[in-house]
Amino acid sequence: DTGVSQNPRHKITKRGQNVTFRCDPISEHNRLYWYRQTLGQGPEFLTYFQNEAQLEKSRLLSDRFSAERPKGSFSTLEIQRTEQGDSAMYLCASSWAGGGNQPQHFGDGTRLSIL
Amino acid sequence: SQELEQSPQSLIVQEGKNLTINCTSSKTLYGLYWYKQKYGEGLIFLMMLQKGGEEKSHEKITAKLDEKKQQSSLHITASQPSHAGIYLCGADGNTDKLIFGTGTRLQVFP
């Protein structure tokens, strides 16, 4: 059973550059979530998809952030014109929606560092 | 909006000791999830609790949800170095996203 996979694991970039992260969920899961976690804090919700539809976006997701899940399988999260405050761990999770609460399963995250 | 408070923030115990971590919600919990995280890694799902008074165990870890569904506890019996990490409680508040507490950092020394 393959878990949630995220790439890259680490990304270091200069302020102002664009970055893109990829998440491959557990294959039978129809929901995919993005969270952001800063040091010493719990993860904060950014957005989520059911199949290819983006159902909710947090106020944390500024106009510089965009997420896609074009075929209802993998997802990408792009940050344009990165800022120092974007430095964080970006976590992806997936779950199966249908028939009650189901736990979200997380990937190992992408750690973004802005120079 | 719902908030989760975890206590203690940090815990250092000697191997073999028992310990308890608490998670208190500002609103009724519809689903309460416990995760473990090692530094720089993702979250590992431990247990999910939904019903008031529910209790679940896995190996030496037991989680309970109180009858009023506003507080949960995680108890580790005979702690081992492998239990070290950050324990996070998360709640879905009858929505589809999870809201997390700030975590409890556990260190276990020999």
CSV table of C-alpha atoms in Angstrom, one decimal:
chain,number,residue,atom,x,y,z
A,1,ASP,CA,0.0,0.0,0.0
A,2,THR,CA,1.7,3.2,-1.2
A,3,GLY,CA,1.2,6.2,1.0
A,4,VAL,CA,0.9,9.9,0.2
A,5,SER,CA,4.0,11.0,-1.8
A,6,GLN,CA,5.3,14.6,-1.9
A,7,ASN,CA,8.0,16.1,-4.1
A,8,PRO,CA,10.4,17.7,-3.6
A,9,ARG,CA,11.1,17.1,0.1
A,10,HIS,CA,13.1,20.3,0.3
A,11,LYS,CA,13.0,23.4,-1.7
A,12,ILE,CA,15.3,26.4,-1.3
A,13,THR,CA,14.7,29.5,-3.4
A,14,LYS,CA,15.3,33.2,-3.5
A,15,ARG,CA,12.6,35.6,-2.6
A,16,GLY,CA,10.5,36.5,-5.6
A,17,GLN,CA,10.8,33.2,-7.4
A,18,ASN,CA,7.9,30.9,-8.2
A,19,VAL,CA,7.8,27.3,-6.8
A,20,THR,CA,5.6,24.3,-7.4
A,21,PHE,CA,5.1,21.3,-5.2
A,22,ARG,CA,3.5,18.0,-6.2
A,23,CYS,CA,1.4,15.6,-4.2
A,24,ASP,CA,0.4,12.0,-5.2
A,25,PRO,CA,-2.4,10.8,-2.9
A,26,ILE,CA,-3.2,7.2,-1.9
A,27,SER,CA,-4.6,5.8,-5.1
A,28,GLU,CA,-8.2,5.0,-4.0
A,29,HIS,CA,-8.6,8.3,-2.1
A,30,ASN,CA,-10.9,10.9,-3.7
A,31,ARG,CA,-10.1,13.8,-1.3
A,32,LEU,CA,-6.8,15.7,-1.2
A,33,TYR,CA,-5.9,18.4,1.2
A,34,TRP,CA,-3.1,20.9,1.5
A,35,TYR,CA,-1.9,22.3,4.9
A,36,ARG,CA,0.9,24.6,5.9
A,37,GLN,CA,2.9,24.1,9.1
A,38,THR,CA,5.4,26.6,10.7
A,39,LEU,CA,7.8,25.7,13.5
A,40,GLY,CA,6.1,25.0,16.8
A,41,GLN,CA,2.6,25.1,15.4
A,42,GLY,CA,0.1,22.5,14.2
A,43,PRO,CA,-0.8,22.3,10.5
A,44,GLU,CA,-3.1,25.0,9.1
A,45,PHE,CA,-5.6,24.1,6.4
A,46,LEU,CA,-5.1,25.7,3.0
A,47,THR,CA,-7.4,24.0,0.6
A,48,TYR,CA,-8.9,20.7,-0.5
A,49,PHE,CA,-10.3,18.9,-3.5
A,50,GLN,CA,-12.8,16.2,-4.0
A,51,ASN,CA,-11.9,14.5,-7.2
A,52,GLU,CA,-10.9,17.4,-9.5
A,53,ALA,CA,-13.1,20.0,-7.8
A,54,GLN,CA,-11.6,22.5,-5.4
A,55,LEU,CA,-14.2,22.7,-2.7
A,56,GLU,CA,-12.8,25.1,-0.1
A,57,LYS,CA,-9.9,27.6,0.2
A,58,SER,CA,-8.7,29.2,3.4
A,59,ARG,CA,-8.2,32.9,3.8
A,60,LEU,CA,-4.5,31.9,4.3
A,61,LEU,CA,-4.4,31.1,0.6
A,62,SER,CA,-3.5,34.5,-0.9
A,63,ASP,CA,-3.7,35.3,-4.7
A,64,ARG,CA,-0.1,34.2,-5.0
A,65,PHE,CA,-1.1,30.6,-4.2
A,66,SER,CA,-2.9,28.3,-6.6
A,67,ALA,CA,-3.6,24.6,-6.4
A,68,GLU,CA,-4.9,22.2,-9.0
A,69,ARG,CA,-5.9,18.6,-9.3
A,70,PRO,CA,-6.6,18.4,-13.0
A,71,LYS,CA,-7.5,14.7,-13.3
A,72,GLY,CA,-8.6,14.0,-9.8
A,73,SER,CA,-5.3,12.2,-9.1
A,74,PHE,CA,-2.1,14.1,-8.2
A,75,SER,CA,-2.2,17.8,-7.2
A,76,THR,CA,0.1,20.7,-7.5
A,77,LEU,CA,0.5,23.7,-5.3
A,78,GLU,CA,2.2,26.8,-6.8
A,79,ILE,CA,3.4,29.8,-5.0
A,80,GLN,CA,4.2,32.8,-7.1
A,81,ARG,CA,6.6,35.7,-6.2
A,82,THR,CA,7.6,33.9,-3.0
A,83,GLU,CA,8.1,36.0,0.2
A,84,GLN,CA,10.0,35.3,3.4
A,85,GLY,CA,6.7,34.5,5.2
A,86,ASP,CA,6.1,31.6,2.9
A,87,SER,CA,8.9,29.6,4.5
A,88,ALA,CA,7.1,26.6,6.1
A,89,MET,CA,6.4,22.9,5.7
A,90,TYR,CA,3.7,22.2,3.1
A,91,LEU,CA,1.8,19.0,3.9
A,92,CYS,CA,-0.5,17.1,1.7
A,93,ALA,CA,-3.1,14.6,3.0
A,94,SER,CA,-5.7,12.4,1.3
A,95,SER,CA,-8.8,10.5,2.5
A,96,TRP,CA,-11.7,8.6,1.2
A,97,ALA,CA,-15.0,10.5,1.4
A,98,GLY,CA,-18.1,8.4,1.6
A,99,GLY,CA,-19.7,6.7,4.5
A,100,GLY,CA,-18.8,8.6,7.7
A,101,ASN,CA,-15.6,10.2,9.0
A,102,GLN,CA,-12.4,8.9,7.6
A,103,PRO,CA,-8.9,9.8,8.7
A,104,GLN,CA,-6.6,11.9,6.6
A,105,HIS,CA,-3.3,10.3,5.8
A,106,PHE,CA,-0.4,12.7,5.4
A,107,GLY,CA,2.7,12.8,3.2
A,108,ASP,CA,6.2,13.7,4.6
A,109,GLY,CA,5.8,17.3,3.4
A,110,THR,CA,7.8,19.7,1.3
A,111,ARG,CA,10.0,22.1,3.4
A,112,LEU,CA,10.3,25.5,1.7
A,113,SER,CA,13.0,27.9,2.7
A,114,ILE,CA,13.1,31.4,1.2
A,115,LEU,CA,16.5,33.1,1.1
B,1,SER,CA,-14.2,29.1,15.0
B,2,GLN,CA,-13.1,26.0,16.8
B,3,GLU,CA,-9.9,26.0,18.7
B,4,LEU,CA,-7.9,23.1,20.3
B,5,GLU,CA,-5.7,23.5,23.2
B,6,GLN,CA,-3.1,20.8,24.1
B,7,SER,CA,-1.4,20.3,27.4
B,8,PRO,CA,1.3,20.0,28.4
B,9,GLN,CA,3.2,21.7,25.6
B,10,SER,CA,6.3,19.7,26.4
B,11,LEU,CA,6.9,16.5,28.4
B,12,ILE,CA,10.2,14.8,29.3
B,13,VAL,CA,9.8,11.3,30.9
B,14,GLN,CA,12.0,8.5,31.9
B,15,GLU,CA,11.7,5.3,29.9
B,16,GLY,CA,9.1,3.0,31.4
B,17,LYS,CA,7.0,5.8,32.9
B,18,ASN,CA,3.3,6.4,32.0
B,19,LEU,CA,2.1,9.7,30.7
B,20,THR,CA,-1.0,11.5,29.6
B,21,ILE,CA,-1.6,14.3,27.0
B,22,ASN,CA,-4.8,16.3,26.9
B,23,CYS,CA,-6.7,18.0,24.1
B,24,THR,CA,-9.5,20.4,24.9
B,25,SER,CA,-11.9,21.8,22.3
B,26,SER,CA,-13.8,25.1,22.4
B,27,LYS,CA,-16.7,23.4,20.7
B,28,THR,CA,-18.3,20.0,20.5
B,29,LEU,CA,-16.0,17.5,18.7
B,30,TYR,CA,-17.6,15.5,15.9
B,31,GLY,CA,-14.4,13.7,15.1
B,32,LEU,CA,-11.2,13.7,17.1
B,33,TYR,CA,-7.9,12.5,15.5
B,34,TRP,CA,-4.6,11.8,17.1
B,35,TYR,CA,-1.4,12.0,15.1
B,36,LYS,CA,2.3,11.6,15.8
B,37,GLN,CA,5.0,13.6,14.0
B,38,LYS,CA,8.7,13.2,14.1
B,39,TYR,CA,10.8,16.3,13.4
B,40,GLY,CA,10.9,17.2,9.7
B,41,GLU,CA,8.5,14.5,8.8
B,42,GLY,CA,4.8,14.1,8.1
B,43,LEU,CA,2.0,13.1,10.4
B,44,ILE,CA,1.3,9.5,11.3
B,45,PHE,CA,-2.3,8.7,12.0
B,46,LEU,CA,-2.8,7.0,15.4
B,47,MET,CA,-6.5,6.9,16.2
B,48,MET,CA,-9.9,8.4,15.5
B,49,LEU,CA,-12.6,8.9,18.1
B,50,GLN,CA,-16.2,9.9,17.3
B,51,LYS,CA,-18.6,8.9,20.1
B,52,GLY,CA,-18.8,10.3,23.6
B,53,GLY,CA,-17.1,8.0,26.0
B,54,GLU,CA,-15.3,6.1,23.2
B,55,GLU,CA,-11.9,4.6,24.0
B,56,LYS,CA,-9.4,3.0,21.6
B,57,SER,CA,-6.1,1.4,22.1
B,58,HIS,CA,-3.2,0.5,19.9
B,59,GLU,CA,-0.2,-1.2,21.4
B,60,LYS,CA,0.7,0.9,24.4
B,61,ILE,CA,-1.3,4.0,23.5
B,62,THR,CA,-4.9,4.6,24.6
B,63,ALA,CA,-7.1,7.5,23.6
B,64,LYS,CA,-10.4,8.5,25.1
B,65,LEU,CA,-13.1,11.0,24.2
B,66,ASP,CA,-15.1,12.3,27.1
B,67,GLU,CA,-18.9,12.0,27.3
B,68,LYS,CA,-19.5,15.7,26.5
B,69,LYS,CA,-17.2,15.3,23.4
B,70,GLN,CA,-15.1,18.4,24.3
B,71,GLN,CA,-12.0,16.8,25.7
B,72,SER,CA,-9.7,13.9,24.7
B,73,SER,CA,-6.8,12.3,26.4
B,74,LEU,CA,-3.9,10.2,25.0
B,75,HIS,CA,-2.2,7.9,27.5
B,76,ILE,CA,1.0,6.0,26.9
B,77,THR,CA,1.8,3.1,29.2
B,78,ALA,CA,5.5,2.1,29.9
B,79,SER,CA,7.0,4.7,27.5
B,80,GLN,CA,9.8,3.9,25.2
B,81,PRO,CA,12.3,6.0,23.3
B,82,SER,CA,10.3,5.1,20.1
B,83,HIS,CA,7.4,7.0,21.5
B,84,ALA,CA,9.3,10.3,21.3
B,85,GLY,CA,7.9,12.9,18.9
B,86,ILE,CA,5.2,15.5,18.7
B,87,TYR,CA,1.6,14.4,19.4
B,88,LEU,CA,-1.1,16.4,17.6
B,89,CYS,CA,-4.8,16.3,18.1
B,90,GLY,CA,-7.0,17.3,15.2
B,91,ALA,CA,-10.7,18.0,15.0
B,92,ASP,CA,-13.0,18.2,12.0
B,93,GLY,CA,-15.9,20.1,13.7
B,94,ASN,CA,-18.3,18.5,11.3
B,95,THR,CA,-16.5,20.1,8.3
B,96,ASP,CA,-14.1,18.5,5.9
B,97,LYS,CA,-10.9,20.1,7.1
B,98,LEU,CA,-8.9,19.4,10.2
B,99,ILE,CA,-8.1,22.0,12.8
B,100,PHE,CA,-5.1,21.1,14.9
B,101,GLY,CA,-3.7,21.9,18.4
B,102,THR,CA,-0.2,23.2,18.7
B,103,GLY,CA,1.1,19.8,19.7
B,104,THR,CA,2.8,18.2,22.7
B,105,ARG,CA,6.5,17.5,22.3
B,106,LEU,CA,7.5,14.2,24.1
B,107,GLN,CA,11.0,13.2,25.0
B,108,VAL,CA,11.8,9.8,26.5
B,109,PHE,CA,15.2,9.3,28.1
B,110,PRO,CA,16.7,6.0,29.1
